[in-house]
Amino acid sequence: MNKRFLFYALFCVGCYAQQKDKIVLDVTQFYGSILLHNNDISHLITAHPAGLIFSYNIKTYGDEAWQQHYNYPDLGYSFIYQNMNNRTLGENYSLYAHYNFYFFKRNVQFRIGQGIAYNTNPYDKETNFRNNAYGSHIMSSTYLMLNYHKENIYKGLGFKTGISLIHYSNANFKAPNTSTNTFALNAGVTYDLDGGKKIAYKTINDTINFKQPICYNFVFRGGINESDVIHMGQSPFYIMSAYADKRVGRKSGLQLGADVFFSNFLKELIVYKSIAFPELSVDPNDDYKRVGVFLGHELYINEMSLIAQLGYYVYYPFDFEGRLYNRIGLKRYFGNKVFGAITLKSHGAKAEAVELGIGVRL
């Protein structure tokens, strides 16, 4: 992949942005360390990864009421090149959508980005068997940044410096999937394509009452995943969810519901463990299905929302990663009743699957 071409493409996108949008570009360099979140990757922590972050940021000024309630955040896109400085791990190229949120008179910026990554050297049983962190070329990636951020110091130029956390994982789409987390120091420059022209922030008299009666949600989720046993094979999974929610204000809603999991990878895993580990006393006829109940919170951001749920399996015939599970992700509303969702289901820090879902809210 030609890094110069990618930078040029991002620059051109900024130059040809619609004139009604105020665009700020930034380029940030980072240098850090891989965190030891799992002893299984200790052999891969041999050097300090480094890289570059290129970002395209669209400013908001209160044209919509939700923007003022979040202190006029930025919406944007970013590209990360990360050299793991380890031949086994290779290099990562990632694309993200992100939000920038501001605090302390807009001097502190917090960014959260979600996207996909391409790894140049994933696990291969013959040529790269030591890479138990990345089991596939394509992975999901999340990154967080906390910066002291100062725009338009001189003719549109500014700077930023702070810390970053970059996570790569394929969420058990394919084994192995131990994943990595990079903690890094970063510093960079920003450039306002308007040359620092100031625009006044708008305030809208928001009189909408967001408190609503209890609503009922029905969601179908699905995807493909694999157990931690390498080459056992990928299998589809299906999840049926039903929950009640109560919106208690513009930003927040509470949830209470249940999930029924049809995780086909567990069928093979149950048989495998019953044969390979007789000391575990696993019955090959154990049911692979699970039922859980959960509590959740939904943070509303325009048509998008961020969900976080904590669940407990009440039907749990086969022991897999414990009875507690959690789910985080994004929802996108299409009108008042229909929504789509992409979520990560895990047990603590151990990911089980990325779920794609569609649902209705009545």
PDB file of N, CA and C in Angstrom, residues 11-12 24 51-52 86-88 116 124 136 159 181 184 192 242 251 260 276 296 314 317 322 334-335 352 357:
ATOM      1  N   PHE A  11      -5.795  14.470   1.627  1.00  0.00           N
ATOM      2  CA  PHE A  11      -5.625  15.910   1.458  1.00  0.00           C
ATOM      3  C   PHE A  11      -6.593  16.440   0.411  1.00  0.00           C
ATOM      4  N   CYS A  12      -6.759  15.691  -0.682  1.00  0.00           N
ATOM      5  CA  CYS A  12      -7.665  16.131  -1.744  1.00  0.00           C
ATOM      6  C   CYS A  12      -9.112  16.161  -1.273  1.00  0.00           C
ATOM      7  N   VAL A  24     -11.156  21.093   9.321  1.00  0.00           N
ATOM      8  CA  VAL A  24      -9.839  21.180   9.946  1.00  0.00           C
ATOM      9  C   VAL A  24      -9.129  19.845   9.735  1.00  0.00           C
ATOM     10  N   GLY A  51       3.751   5.440  14.615  1.00  0.00           N
ATOM     11  CA  GLY A  51       2.976   5.655  13.410  1.00  0.00           C
ATOM     12  C   GLY A  51       2.467   7.063  13.269  1.00  0.00           C
ATOM     13  N   LEU A  52       1.527   7.229  12.325  1.00  0.00           N
ATOM     14  CA  LEU A  52       0.954   8.524  11.996  1.00  0.00           C
ATOM     15  C   LEU A  52      -0.568   8.421  11.949  1.00  0.00           C
ATOM     16  N   ASN A  86       7.792  -4.941  14.898  1.00  0.00           N
ATOM     17  CA  ASN A  86       7.965  -6.345  15.231  1.00  0.00           C
ATOM     18  C   ASN A  86       7.615  -7.131  13.977  1.00  0.00           C
ATOM     19  N   ARG A  87       8.585  -7.880  13.460  1.00  0.00           N
ATOM     20  CA  ARG A  87       8.377  -8.572  12.187  1.00  0.00           C
ATOM     21  C   ARG A  87       7.194  -9.526  12.242  1.00  0.00           C
ATOM     22  N   THR A  88       6.947 -10.129  13.376  1.00  0.00           N
ATOM     23  CA  THR A  88       5.842 -11.070  13.513  1.00  0.00           C
ATOM     24  C   THR A  88       4.489 -10.375  13.382  1.00  0.00           C
ATOM     25  N   ILE A 116     -12.048  -0.100  10.618  1.00  0.00           N
ATOM     26  CA  ILE A 116     -11.483  -1.385  10.222  1.00  0.00           C
ATOM     27  C   ILE A 116     -10.003  -1.213   9.938  1.00  0.00           C
ATOM     28  N   ASP A 124      -0.137 -17.471  10.412  1.00  0.00           N
ATOM     29  CA  ASP A 124      -0.109 -18.531   9.408  1.00  0.00           C
ATOM     30  C   ASP A 124       0.597 -19.721  10.043  1.00  0.00           C
ATOM     31  N   SER A 136      -6.286 -12.686  11.251  1.00  0.00           N
ATOM     32  CA  SER A 136      -6.761 -12.384   9.901  1.00  0.00           C
ATOM     33  C   SER A 136      -6.193 -11.049   9.442  1.00  0.00           C
ATOM     34  N   PHE A 159      -1.781  23.241  17.079  1.00  0.00           N
ATOM     35  CA  PHE A 159      -1.075  22.029  17.479  1.00  0.00           C
ATOM     36  C   PHE A 159      -1.905  21.256  18.490  1.00  0.00           C
ATOM     37  N   ASN A 181      -3.285  -3.858  22.335  1.00  0.00           N
ATOM     38  CA  ASN A 181      -3.629  -2.501  22.744  1.00  0.00           C
ATOM     39  C   ASN A 181      -2.340  -1.693  22.817  1.00  0.00           C
ATOM     40  N   ALA A 184       0.125   5.167  23.650  1.00  0.00           N
ATOM     41  CA  ALA A 184       1.128   5.986  22.980  1.00  0.00           C
ATOM     42  C   ALA A 184       1.044   7.448  23.402  1.00  0.00           C
ATOM     43  N   ASP A 192      -6.673  24.695   9.665  1.00  0.00           N
ATOM     44  CA  ASP A 192      -8.025  25.118   9.302  1.00  0.00           C
ATOM     45  C   ASP A 192      -8.008  25.561   7.842  1.00  0.00           C
ATOM     46  N   ALA A 242     -35.058  -9.090  23.085  1.00  0.00           N
ATOM     47  CA  ALA A 242     -36.250  -8.286  23.359  1.00  0.00           C
ATOM     48  C   ALA A 242     -35.992  -7.505  24.634  1.00  0.00           C
ATOM     49  N   LYS A 251     -30.335  12.881  26.480  1.00  0.00           N
ATOM     50  CA  LYS A 251     -29.133  12.096  26.271  1.00  0.00           C
ATOM     51  C   LYS A 251     -29.249  10.636  26.679  1.00  0.00           C
ATOM     52  N   VAL A 260     -31.496 -14.489  23.554  1.00  0.00           N
ATOM     53  CA  VAL A 260     -31.379 -15.923  23.313  1.00  0.00           C
ATOM     54  C   VAL A 260     -30.281 -16.105  22.267  1.00  0.00           C
ATOM     55  N   ALA A 276     -11.057 -34.179  23.805  1.00  0.00           N
ATOM     56  CA  ALA A 276      -9.662 -33.793  24.044  1.00  0.00           C
ATOM     57  C   ALA A 276      -9.347 -33.601  25.525  1.00  0.00           C
ATOM     58  N   GLY A 296     -29.147  -2.175  30.584  1.00  0.00           N
ATOM     59  CA  GLY A 296     -28.396  -1.383  29.633  1.00  0.00           C
ATOM     60  C   GLY A 296     -28.636   0.101  29.752  1.00  0.00           C
ATOM     61  N   VAL A 314     -28.906 -16.910  32.397  1.00  0.00           N
ATOM     62  CA  VAL A 314     -29.778 -17.661  33.309  1.00  0.00           C
ATOM     63  C   VAL A 314     -29.950 -19.100  32.827  1.00  0.00           C
ATOM     64  N   PRO A 317     -25.958 -24.188  29.970  1.00  0.00           N
ATOM     65  CA  PRO A 317     -25.629 -25.610  30.119  1.00  0.00           C
ATOM     66  C   PRO A 317     -24.159 -25.945  29.909  1.00  0.00           C
ATOM     67  N   GLY A 322     -17.593 -17.922  31.467  1.00  0.00           N
ATOM     68  CA  GLY A 322     -18.292 -17.389  32.631  1.00  0.00           C
ATOM     69  C   GLY A 322     -19.690 -16.888  32.308  1.00  0.00           C
ATOM     70  N   PHE A 334     -33.402   4.894  11.828  1.00  0.00           N
ATOM     71  CA  PHE A 334     -33.952   5.259  10.528  1.00  0.00           C
ATOM     72  C   PHE A 334     -35.436   5.575  10.750  1.00  0.00           C
ATOM     73  N   GLY A 335     -35.703   6.829  11.101  1.00  0.00           N
ATOM     74  CA  GLY A 335     -37.048   7.195  11.506  1.00  0.00           C
ATOM     75  C   GLY A 335     -37.248   6.925  12.987  1.00  0.00           C
ATOM     76  N   GLU A 352     -16.155 -12.150  22.050  1.00  0.00           N
ATOM     77  CA  GLU A 352     -16.760 -13.342  21.463  1.00  0.00           C
ATOM     78  C   GLU A 352     -17.174 -13.108  20.020  1.00  0.00           C
ATOM     79  N   GLY A 357     -26.966  -6.086  13.605  1.00  0.00           N
ATOM     80  CA  GLY A 357     -28.352  -6.262  13.986  1.00  0.00           C
ATOM     81  C   GLY A 357     -29.295  -5.285  13.340  1.00  0.00           C
TER      82      GLY A 357
END
